[in-house]
Amino acid sequence: MITIKSPQELEKMRRSNAIVREVLRILEENTAAGVTTLDLDRISEETCRKRKAKPAFKGYRGYPFSLCASVNEQVVHGFPSTRPLRDGDIVSMDFGALFEGFYGDAAVTVGVGRPSDAAKRLIDTTRAALCEGIQKARCGNRLSDISHAVQTFVEAHGFSVVRSFVGHGIGRELHEEPQVPNFGPPGKGIRLRAGMVLAIEPMVNEGGCEVEILEDGWTAVTRDRKLSAHFEHSVAITKNGPYILSGD
């Protein structure tokens, strides 16, 4: 069932997403060669709890960390580790928070030190693809208009979109209906209505779209071991257009 949020509920979601945005900003500031993703996980949880919020991912379906930190060929759900980040790495950081009964969720991909030109182009394309999808998050459009906008932009730049993982609705639950794929034809699916909130999250691969799961049961990696990037915003559908709850 798709839930429609009231203006009061959207305001609560804005506050939960503001915490997510602040956590990700601090993580970006602390991402550097020599830092471990386990360090970043600790920072994310401490920052979240200082704001009287609960890390959304820790314990969710058994996930053992507060942060999803996916390095290089890791696509999503990467376990934070003691491996120090190296110059040229890219790291995707996905974080969620529960505050006043509502969830916030967003993700960014950051280059460490001096990433390659190809890595920077992948990051820039994924970030821009998210913006393309958000522009279609308007009353009266179909859900797949978002999906199609992401896919066509990504493929026009020579990359591929992951099909095994998709975006989702969000609100009182971390994952609500509907699912939001990053691929598909336009003009399909539900009609978008004011009060819907969608977590739109392109996951874009440098090579093929195929992924596999590591032995930890969570970490998804590209099958060809080429780079992957991930950006996400929680977006409200309003009569005045898309409202990025996790934006600046």
Coordinates of C-alpha atoms in Angstrom, one line a residue:
M1 CA 0.0 0.0 0.0
I2 CA 1.3 3.5 -0.9
T3 CA 0.9 6.0 1.9
I4 CA 0.2 9.7 1.3
K5 CA 2.0 12.0 3.8
S6 CA 0.3 15.0 5.3
P7 CA 2.1 18.4 5.4
Q8 CA 2.8 17.8 9.0
E9 CA 4.3 14.3 8.3
L10 CA 6.4 15.8 5.4
E11 CA 7.8 18.3 7.9
K12 CA 8.9 15.5 10.2
M13 CA 10.5 13.7 7.2
R14 CA 12.3 16.9 6.4
R15 CA 13.8 16.9 9.9
S16 CA 14.9 13.2 9.7
N17 CA 16.4 13.8 6.3
A18 CA 18.2 16.9 7.6
I19 CA 20.0 14.7 10.0
V20 CA 20.9 12.3 7.2
R21 CA 22.2 15.2 5.1
E22 CA 24.3 16.4 8.0
V23 CA 25.8 13.0 8.7
L24 CA 26.7 12.6 5.0
R25 CA 28.3 16.0 4.9
I26 CA 30.5 15.2 7.9
L27 CA 31.4 11.8 6.4
E28 CA 32.5 13.5 3.2
E29 CA 34.7 15.9 5.2
N30 CA 36.3 12.9 6.9
T31 CA 36.8 10.8 3.8
A32 CA 40.6 10.7 3.1
A33 CA 43.4 8.3 2.4
G34 CA 44.3 6.3 5.5
V35 CA 40.8 6.6 7.0
T36 CA 38.9 3.3 7.3
T37 CA 35.2 2.8 6.5
L38 CA 34.9 1.5 10.0
D39 CA 36.0 4.9 11.2
L40 CA 33.3 6.5 9.0
D41 CA 30.7 4.1 10.4
R42 CA 31.6 5.1 14.0
I43 CA 31.4 8.8 13.0
S44 CA 28.0 8.3 11.3
E45 CA 26.5 6.6 14.4
E46 CA 27.9 9.1 16.9
T47 CA 26.7 12.1 14.8
C48 CA 23.2 10.6 14.4
R49 CA 22.7 9.7 18.1
K50 CA 23.9 13.2 19.1
R51 CA 20.9 14.5 17.2
K52 CA 18.6 12.2 19.2
A53 CA 18.0 10.0 16.1
K54 CA 18.5 6.3 15.6
P55 CA 20.6 4.9 12.8
A56 CA 18.1 3.3 10.5
F57 CA 20.2 0.5 9.1
K58 CA 21.8 -0.9 12.2
G59 CA 19.9 -4.1 13.0
Y60 CA 17.6 -3.8 10.0
R61 CA 17.1 -7.3 8.7
G62 CA 20.3 -8.2 10.6
Y63 CA 22.5 -5.6 9.0
P64 CA 25.3 -5.1 11.6
F65 CA 26.4 -1.5 10.9
S66 CA 25.0 2.0 10.9
L67 CA 26.6 2.9 7.5
C68 CA 26.7 1.2 4.1
A69 CA 30.2 1.9 2.8
S70 CA 30.8 0.5 -0.7
V71 CA 34.3 0.9 -2.1
N72 CA 35.3 0.8 -5.8
E73 CA 33.6 -2.3 -7.3
Q74 CA 31.2 -2.6 -4.4
V75 CA 27.7 -1.4 -5.5
V76 CA 25.6 -1.2 -2.3
H77 CA 25.4 -2.6 1.3
G78 CA 29.1 -2.7 1.7
F79 CA 30.3 -3.7 5.2
P80 CA 32.5 -1.1 6.8
S81 CA 36.0 -2.6 7.4
T82 CA 39.4 -1.9 8.8
R83 CA 40.9 -1.5 5.3
P84 CA 42.3 2.0 5.0
L85 CA 41.0 4.0 2.0
R86 CA 43.6 4.6 -0.6
D87 CA 44.3 7.5 -3.0
G88 CA 42.1 7.0 -6.1
D89 CA 39.4 4.9 -4.4
I90 CA 35.8 5.9 -4.6
V91 CA 33.4 5.1 -1.7
S92 CA 29.6 5.2 -1.8
M93 CA 28.1 6.0 1.6
D94 CA 24.4 5.3 2.2
F95 CA 22.9 6.4 5.5
G96 CA 19.5 6.4 7.0
A97 CA 18.0 7.9 10.2
L98 CA 14.8 7.4 12.2
F99 CA 13.6 10.6 14.0
E100 CA 10.2 11.4 15.5
G101 CA 8.7 8.2 13.9
F102 CA 9.9 8.9 10.3
Y103 CA 12.8 7.8 8.2
G104 CA 15.3 9.7 6.1
D105 CA 17.6 8.0 3.6
A106 CA 20.3 9.4 1.2
A107 CA 23.6 8.4 -0.4
V108 CA 26.6 10.0 -2.0
T109 CA 29.7 8.7 -3.7
V110 CA 33.0 10.4 -3.0
G111 CA 36.4 10.2 -4.6
V112 CA 39.4 9.7 -2.3
G113 CA 42.4 12.0 -3.0
R114 CA 42.9 12.0 -6.8
P115 CA 40.5 9.5 -8.4
S116 CA 40.9 8.8 -12.1
D117 CA 39.2 10.8 -14.8
A118 CA 37.0 7.7 -15.5
A119 CA 36.0 7.5 -11.9
K120 CA 35.1 11.2 -11.7
R121 CA 33.0 10.8 -14.9
L122 CA 31.2 7.9 -13.3
I123 CA 30.5 9.8 -10.1
D124 CA 29.4 12.9 -12.0
T125 CA 27.1 10.9 -14.3
T126 CA 25.4 9.1 -11.4
R127 CA 24.8 12.3 -9.5
A128 CA 23.4 13.9 -12.7
A129 CA 21.2 10.9 -13.4
L130 CA 19.6 11.3 -9.9
C131 CA 18.8 14.9 -10.8
E132 CA 17.3 13.7 -14.1
G133 CA 15.1 11.2 -12.3
I134 CA 14.0 13.8 -9.7
Q135 CA 12.9 16.1 -12.4
K136 CA 10.3 13.5 -13.4
A137 CA 8.9 13.2 -9.8
R138 CA 5.9 15.4 -10.5
C139 CA 2.2 15.1 -10.0
G140 CA 0.5 13.4 -13.0
N141 CA 3.7 11.6 -14.3
R142 CA 4.0 7.9 -14.2
L143 CA 6.4 6.1 -11.9
S144 CA 8.4 4.7 -14.8
D145 CA 9.0 8.2 -16.1
I146 CA 11.6 8.5 -13.3
S147 CA 13.0 5.1 -14.2
H148 CA 13.3 5.9 -17.9
A149 CA 14.9 9.3 -17.3
V150 CA 17.7 7.7 -15.2
Q151 CA 18.3 4.9 -17.6
T152 CA 18.5 6.9 -20.8
F153 CA 20.8 9.5 -19.2
V154 CA 23.2 6.8 -17.8
E155 CA 23.3 4.8 -21.0
A156 CA 23.8 7.9 -23.2
H157 CA 27.0 8.4 -21.2
G158 CA 28.3 4.9 -21.8
F159 CA 27.5 3.4 -18.3
S160 CA 24.9 0.8 -17.1
V161 CA 22.3 0.9 -14.4
V162 CA 22.0 -1.8 -11.8
R163 CA 18.7 -3.8 -12.1
S164 CA 19.0 -6.0 -9.0
F165 CA 18.5 -3.1 -6.6
V166 CA 15.9 -0.3 -6.9
G167 CA 14.6 2.7 -5.0
H168 CA 11.6 2.7 -2.8
G169 CA 8.9 4.5 -1.0
I170 CA 9.8 5.8 2.5
G171 CA 8.0 7.2 5.5
R172 CA 7.1 5.5 8.8
E173 CA 8.9 2.5 7.3
L174 CA 12.3 2.5 5.8
H175 CA 11.1 0.6 2.7
E176 CA 7.5 1.2 1.6
E177 CA 5.7 0.8 -1.7
P178 CA 6.3 1.5 -4.5
Q179 CA 9.6 0.1 -5.7
V180 CA 11.4 2.7 -8.0
P181 CA 13.5 1.0 -10.6
N182 CA 16.3 2.9 -12.4
F183 CA 15.3 1.4 -15.8
G184 CA 12.3 0.8 -18.0
P185 CA 10.0 2.4 -20.6
P186 CA 8.2 5.7 -19.8
G187 CA 4.5 6.0 -19.1
K188 CA 4.1 2.9 -17.0
G189 CA 3.2 2.2 -13.4
I190 CA 1.3 4.3 -10.9
R191 CA 0.3 7.9 -11.4
L192 CA 2.4 10.1 -9.1
R193 CA 0.3 12.0 -6.5
A194 CA 1.1 14.8 -4.0
G195 CA 2.1 13.4 -0.7
M196 CA 4.1 10.4 -2.0
V197 CA 7.7 10.2 -0.9
L198 CA 10.2 8.3 -2.9
A199 CA 13.8 7.3 -2.2
I200 CA 15.3 7.6 -5.7
E201 CA 18.7 6.0 -5.9
P202 CA 20.6 5.3 -9.2
M203 CA 23.3 2.7 -8.8
V204 CA 25.5 3.0 -11.9
N205 CA 28.3 0.7 -13.1
E206 CA 31.3 1.5 -15.2
G207 CA 31.0 -1.8 -17.0
G208 CA 28.1 -4.3 -17.2
C209 CA 25.0 -4.1 -15.0
E210 CA 25.4 -7.6 -13.5
V211 CA 26.2 -7.9 -9.8
E212 CA 26.8 -10.6 -7.3
I213 CA 26.7 -10.9 -3.5
L214 CA 29.8 -11.7 -1.4
E215 CA 29.9 -14.3 1.3
D216 CA 28.8 -11.8 4.0
G217 CA 25.3 -12.1 2.5
W218 CA 25.1 -8.3 2.0
T219 CA 27.9 -6.7 0.0
A220 CA 26.9 -6.4 -3.7
V221 CA 29.8 -6.1 -6.2
T222 CA 30.0 -5.7 -9.9
R223 CA 30.4 -9.0 -11.6
D224 CA 33.2 -7.7 -13.8
R225 CA 34.8 -5.9 -10.8
K226 CA 34.6 -2.5 -12.5
L227 CA 33.7 0.6 -10.5
S228 CA 30.2 1.5 -9.3
A229 CA 28.7 4.7 -7.9
H230 CA 25.5 5.4 -6.0
F231 CA 23.5 8.6 -5.2
E232 CA 20.2 8.9 -3.4
H233 CA 17.7 11.5 -2.2
S234 CA 14.4 11.2 -0.4
V235 CA 12.0 13.2 -2.6
A236 CA 8.4 14.3 -1.8
I237 CA 5.9 14.7 -4.7
T238 CA 4.1 18.1 -4.2
K239 CA 1.8 20.2 -6.3
N240 CA 4.7 22.6 -6.8
G241 CA 7.1 19.9 -8.1
P242 CA 9.6 17.6 -6.5
Y243 CA 10.7 18.6 -3.0
I244 CA 14.2 17.1 -2.1
L245 CA 13.8 16.3 1.6
S246 CA 17.4 15.3 1.9
G247 CA 18.8 18.2 -0.1
D248 CA 20.5 21.4 1.0

